[in-house]
Tab-separated table of C-alpha atoms in Angstrom:
chain	number	residue	atom	x	y	z
A	250	MET	CA	125.862	116.744	113.735
A	251	LEU	CA	126.035	113.082	113.383
A	252	ASP	CA	129.938	112.649	112.921
A	253	ILE	CA	129.319	108.344	112.447
A	254	LYS	CA	128.838	106.937	109.469
A	255	ILE	CA	125.753	104.985	108.916
A	256	SER	CA	125.432	101.470	107.325
A	257	ASN	CA	124.364	101.746	103.915
A	258	PHE	CA	121.747	99.634	104.542
A	259	HIS	CA	120.174	101.085	107.290
A	260	LEU	CA	120.156	104.647	105.382
A	261	LYS	CA	117.865	102.972	102.926
A	262	ASP	CA	115.807	101.622	105.503
A	263	ILE	CA	115.313	105.107	106.849
A	264	LYS	CA	114.550	106.441	103.451
A	265	ASN	CA	111.859	104.196	102.671
A	266	GLU	CA	108.798	105.603	103.503
A	267	LEU	CA	107.292	102.130	103.511
A	268	HIS	CA	109.881	100.676	105.586
A	269	PRO	CA	107.869	98.715	108.930
A	270	SER	CA	108.870	99.491	112.715
A	271	THR	CA	111.856	98.477	113.361
A	272	PHE	CA	114.764	98.660	115.939
A	273	ILE	CA	118.609	97.650	115.541
A	274	ILE	CA	121.333	97.807	117.763
A	275	ASN	CA	124.899	98.076	116.706
A	276	ASP	CA	128.268	99.136	118.700
A	277	GLU	CA	128.291	102.775	117.319
A	278	TYR	CA	124.581	103.490	116.992
A	279	ASP	CA	120.977	101.787	117.801
A	280	LEU	CA	118.271	102.592	114.712
A	281	LEU	CA	114.151	103.075	116.162
A	282	ILE	CA	111.800	103.352	113.537
A	283	MET	CA	108.022	104.007	114.279
A	284	ARG	CA	105.535	103.550	112.046
A	285	LEU	CA	102.024	105.226	112.978
A	286	PRO	CA	98.915	105.497	110.974
A	287	LEU	CA	97.996	109.394	110.815
A	288	LYS	CA	94.419	110.399	109.663
A	289	GLN	CA	94.584	111.709	106.063
A	290	GLU	CA	90.874	113.037	105.347
A	291	GLU	CA	88.508	110.554	105.037
A	292	THR	CA	91.301	107.365	105.208
A	293	PHE	CA	94.844	107.139	106.919
A	294	TYR	CA	98.694	107.064	105.782
A	295	ALA	CA	101.210	105.382	107.263
A	296	ASP	CA	104.054	107.955	108.579
A	297	ASN	CA	107.617	106.999	109.726
A	298	SER	CA	109.432	108.177	112.554
A	299	SER	CA	113.162	107.669	112.672
A	300	PHE	CA	116.118	107.488	115.792
A	301	ILE	CA	119.516	107.430	115.269
A	302	PHE	CA	120.866	107.024	118.858
A	303	THR	CA	124.897	107.278	119.404
A	304	ASN	CA	126.607	107.084	122.917
A	305	ASP	CA	126.612	111.291	123.234
A	306	SER	CA	123.390	112.545	121.532
A	307	TYR	CA	120.187	111.299	119.838
A	308	PHE	CA	119.190	112.695	116.437
A	309	TYR	CA	116.219	112.420	113.977
A	310	PHE	CA	115.703	111.979	110.674
A	311	ASP	CA	113.826	115.183	108.938
A	312	LYS	CA	112.209	113.829	106.084
A	313	ASP	CA	111.987	117.044	104.572
A	314	LYS	CA	115.563	117.848	104.638
A	315	LYS	CA	116.720	114.721	104.366
A	316	GLU	CA	119.355	114.836	107.185
A	317	PHE	CA	119.721	114.278	110.982
A	318	ILE	CA	118.516	116.102	113.442
A	319	ASP	CA	120.410	116.537	116.942
A	320	ILE	CA	117.751	116.968	119.256
A	321	LYS	CA	119.896	116.181	121.945
A	322	SER	CA	117.582	114.048	124.917
A	323	ILE	CA	115.566	110.930	124.994
A	324	LYS	CA	112.511	113.490	126.092
A	325	GLN	CA	112.762	114.988	122.616
A	326	VAL	CA	112.154	111.472	121.246
A	327	TYR	CA	109.190	111.050	123.403
A	328	ASN	CA	107.531	114.240	122.579
A	329	ILE	CA	107.689	113.252	118.907
A	330	LEU	CA	106.170	110.021	119.494
A	331	ASN	CA	103.745	111.326	122.072
A	332	LYS	CA	102.611	113.658	119.618
A	333	LYS	CA	102.201	111.223	116.669
A	334	ILE	CA	100.959	108.238	118.965
A	335	ASP	CA	98.158	110.637	120.327
A	336	GLU	CA	96.935	111.429	116.730
A	337	SER	CA	96.685	107.170	115.896
A	338	LEU	CA	94.983	106.878	118.938
A	339	CYS	CA	92.644	109.415	118.287
A	340	LEU	CA	92.086	107.996	114.602
A	341	SER	CA	91.206	104.684	116.139
A	342	LEU	CA	88.199	106.509	118.321
A	343	GLU	CA	87.172	108.224	114.772
A	344	ILE	CA	86.839	105.124	113.298
A	345	PHE	CA	85.492	103.610	116.311
A	346	SER	CA	82.491	105.886	116.428
A	347	LYS	CA	81.726	105.891	112.584
A	348	ILE	CA	81.244	102.151	113.108
A	349	GLU	CA	78.860	102.842	116.338
A	350	GLU	CA	77.047	105.420	113.871
A	351	MET	CA	76.052	102.513	111.489
A	352	GLU	CA	74.978	100.248	114.420
A	353	ASP	CA	72.916	102.774	115.570
A	354	LYS	CA	71.456	102.764	112.059
A	355	PHE	CA	70.806	99.280	112.007
A	356	TYR	CA	68.784	99.326	115.451
A	357	GLU	CA	66.374	102.485	114.025
A	358	ASN	CA	65.886	100.453	110.662
A	359	ILE	CA	67.317	102.936	109.461
A	360	GLU	CA	69.039	102.103	105.474
A	361	ILE	CA	72.474	103.054	105.038
A	362	LYS	CA	73.370	103.727	101.482
A	363	GLY	CA	76.439	102.090	100.087
A	364	PHE	CA	76.636	99.508	102.846
A	365	ASN	CA	78.848	97.121	101.730
A	366	LYS	CA	81.001	99.678	99.849
A	367	LYS	CA	81.768	101.228	103.530
A	368	TRP	CA	81.744	98.135	105.202
A	369	PHE	CA	84.795	96.695	102.904
A	370	THR	CA	86.891	100.373	103.404
A	371	LEU	CA	86.412	100.895	107.002
A	372	LYS	CA	87.895	96.810	106.953
A	373	ASN	CA	90.873	97.448	104.581
A	374	GLN	CA	92.226	99.938	106.921
A	375	LEU	CA	91.416	98.473	110.313
A	376	ILE	CA	92.893	95.627	109.092
A	377	ARG	CA	95.803	97.760	107.426
A	378	MET	CA	95.888	99.990	110.528
A	379	ASN	CA	95.913	96.698	112.863
A	380	ARG	CA	99.323	95.287	111.092
A	381	VAL	CA	100.682	98.266	111.400
A	382	LEU	CA	100.684	98.258	115.533
A	383	SER	CA	101.569	95.102	115.374
A	384	LYS	CA	104.512	95.420	114.641
A	385	THR	CA	105.119	99.279	115.497
A	386	ILE	CA	104.159	97.561	119.059
A	387	GLU	CA	106.684	95.024	119.058
A	388	GLN	CA	109.381	97.347	118.840
A	389	LEU	CA	108.636	99.860	120.594
A	390	LYS	CA	108.469	96.946	123.997
A	391	ARG	CA	112.009	96.028	122.296
A	392	PHE	CA	113.420	99.379	122.743
A	393	ILE	CA	112.132	99.705	126.189
A	394	LEU	CA	113.632	96.663	127.193
A	395	ASN	CA	117.148	97.828	126.253
A	396	TYR	CA	116.625	101.143	127.329
A	397	LYS	CA	115.580	100.925	130.752
A	398	LYS	CA	118.750	100.831	132.379
A	399	GLU	CA	120.363	103.992	130.737
A	400	GLU	CA	120.027	106.985	133.328
A	401	ASP	CA	118.193	109.766	131.373
A	402	PHE	CA	115.773	107.319	129.764
A	403	LEU	CA	112.106	108.105	130.461
A	404	GLU	CA	110.844	104.420	131.440
A	405	ILE	CA	107.636	105.972	132.919
A	406	ASN	CA	106.688	108.171	130.028
A	407	PHE	CA	107.501	104.859	127.200
A	408	HIS	CA	105.511	102.617	129.040
A	409	ASP	CA	102.409	105.192	128.404
A	410	LEU	CA	103.672	105.523	124.257
A	411	LEU	CA	102.879	101.724	124.592
A	412	GLU	CA	99.464	102.125	126.418
A	413	HIS	CA	98.306	104.566	124.023
A	414	LEU	CA	99.593	102.103	120.853
A	415	GLU	CA	97.820	98.846	123.191
A	416	ARG	CA	94.539	101.410	123.256
A	417	ALA	CA	94.535	102.110	119.455
A	418	GLN	CA	94.609	98.583	119.125
A	419	ARG	CA	92.435	97.035	121.026
A	420	ASN	CA	90.133	100.656	119.284
A	421	SER	CA	90.838	98.869	116.072
A	422	THR	CA	90.569	95.100	116.883
A	423	HIS	CA	87.789	95.360	118.686
A	424	SER	CA	85.989	97.611	115.802
A	425	LEU	CA	87.067	94.846	113.505
A	426	GLU	CA	84.551	92.772	115.368
A	427	LYS	CA	82.028	94.956	115.420
A	428	LEU	CA	82.145	95.307	111.191
A	429	ASP	CA	81.710	91.771	111.179
A	430	ALA	CA	78.696	91.418	113.359
A	431	LEU	CA	77.562	94.368	110.900
A	432	TYR	CA	78.075	92.832	108.266
A	433	ASN	CA	76.381	89.562	108.993
A	434	PHE	CA	73.869	91.374	110.271
A	435	HIS	CA	73.064	93.146	106.897
A	436	THR	CA	73.477	89.960	105.349
A	437	THR	CA	70.660	88.203	107.273
A	438	ASN	CA	68.496	91.398	106.483
A	439	SER	CA	68.921	90.908	102.887
A	440	ASN	CA	68.171	87.716	103.333
A	441	GLU	CA	64.874	88.060	104.718
A	442	LYS	CA	63.718	90.935	102.275
A	443	MET	CA	64.594	89.235	99.664
A	444	ASN	CA	62.688	85.576	101.270
A	445	LYS	CA	59.589	87.663	102.035
A	446	THR	CA	60.035	89.123	97.795
A	447	ILE	CA	60.167	85.751	96.734
A	448	TYR	CA	57.090	84.519	99.065
A	449	VAL	CA	54.853	87.750	97.318
A	450	LEU	CA	55.887	86.632	93.800
A	451	THR	CA	54.582	83.108	94.914
A	452	LEU	CA	51.334	84.870	95.958
A	453	LEU	CA	50.970	86.483	92.885
A	454	SER	CA	51.910	83.932	90.767
A	455	GLY	CA	49.696	81.638	92.603
A	456	ILE	CA	46.445	84.091	91.708
A	457	PHE	CA	47.721	85.098	88.342
A	458	LEU	CA	48.196	81.963	86.915
A	459	PRO	CA	44.734	80.776	87.321
A	460	LEU	CA	42.997	84.325	85.636
A	461	ASN	CA	45.753	83.308	82.631
A	462	LEU	CA	44.702	79.940	82.524
A	463	VAL	CA	40.521	81.700	82.922
A	464	VAL	CA	41.132	83.895	80.156
A	465	GLY	CA	43.356	81.908	77.722
A	466	PHE	CA	40.331	79.178	78.154
A	467	PHE	CA	38.019	82.515	77.690
A	468	GLY	CA	39.915	82.900	74.409
A	469	MET	CA	39.353	79.457	72.414
A	470	ASN	CA	36.814	78.882	70.089
A	471	THR	CA	34.223	76.925	72.424
A	472	SER	CA	30.202	76.868	73.441
A	473	GLY	CA	29.294	76.020	76.584
A	474	LEU	CA	32.104	78.094	78.623
A	475	PRO	CA	31.291	79.557	82.201
A	476	LEU	CA	29.164	82.824	82.009
A	477	THR	CA	29.136	83.243	78.509
A	478	LYS	CA	25.468	82.560	78.902
A	479	ILE	CA	24.198	84.643	81.607
A	480	GLU	CA	23.371	88.566	80.785
A	481	ASN	CA	26.733	90.787	82.628
A	482	GLY	CA	29.085	87.962	82.613
A	483	THR	CA	31.936	90.090	81.442
A	484	PHE	CA	31.049	92.228	84.696
A	485	PHE	CA	31.852	89.373	86.903
A	486	VAL	CA	34.991	88.778	85.104
A	487	LEU	CA	36.360	91.795	85.779
A	488	ILE	CA	34.251	91.428	89.489
A	489	ILE	CA	36.649	88.538	89.919
A	490	LEU	CA	39.793	89.990	88.681
A	491	LEU	CA	39.492	93.077	91.203
A	492	LEU	CA	38.738	90.940	93.856
A	493	SER	CA	41.255	89.023	93.551
A	494	ALA	CA	43.700	92.108	93.495
A	495	ALA	CA	42.396	93.527	96.129
A	496	ILE	CA	43.035	90.104	98.389
A	497	THR	CA	46.661	90.044	97.132
A	498	THR	CA	47.255	93.892	98.428
A	499	ILE	CA	46.204	92.646	101.666
A	500	LEU	CA	48.346	89.685	101.784
A	501	ILE	CA	51.646	91.760	100.502
A	502	ASN	CA	50.670	95.231	102.708
A	503	ARG	CA	50.359	92.621	105.990
A	504	VAL	CA	53.766	91.238	104.770
A	505	LYS	CA	54.703	94.141	105.074
A	506	ASN	CA	54.427	94.951	108.130
A	507	LYS	CA	55.235	91.840	109.397
A	508	SER	CA	58.733	93.183	108.524
């Protein structure tokens, strides 16, 4: 049982689920808060693990019971953090795999439905994750530096935790770079499709505008118009329209094949 008085200020930090990672050294105790990204369905949440270290023992704050539990040794601190850090590493790899799947679909010209929404969701998750990991890595380094001279400190174990955190951060940073590259590729693709659509519309305008003028000309109450004094004049007009439609179809198909 924790028999020393914890500062109200520190207790408030411990009970605050949004508090960032921190390592605080005091005369009577040291406080370590490790904030880690953990998976929650299709997204993630940031989970805090809070510890109090005294001269006699190590204590873990149980968020459900709202009390400190004596975990006896630094090994138990490592075990608690190791499990959660492994989850964070797996989460970063899972997001990285999702982005690679999107990348493969782009290379195979498979349409990604709701790309902008998926892109924004992943981008937002990765930025938040990177921010959490950066602060946690910084504070874990301070903790290792201050405790590595202690007789019972598991320096190799905690350096392993640090390496896993740094790997998770590298994964998230690399994922952000891939996301930006995908967005640029998607934007370029969309612009090319838009340009081709505008090109086709320009072709259609170039073909049908003169025909509209001809139709308007034929509709005027004038004499001596082309094809009005020859047999089957209307038939010839229909042939011209059909030929124009055929030429337009061929041009559109060529544009599609090039894309």
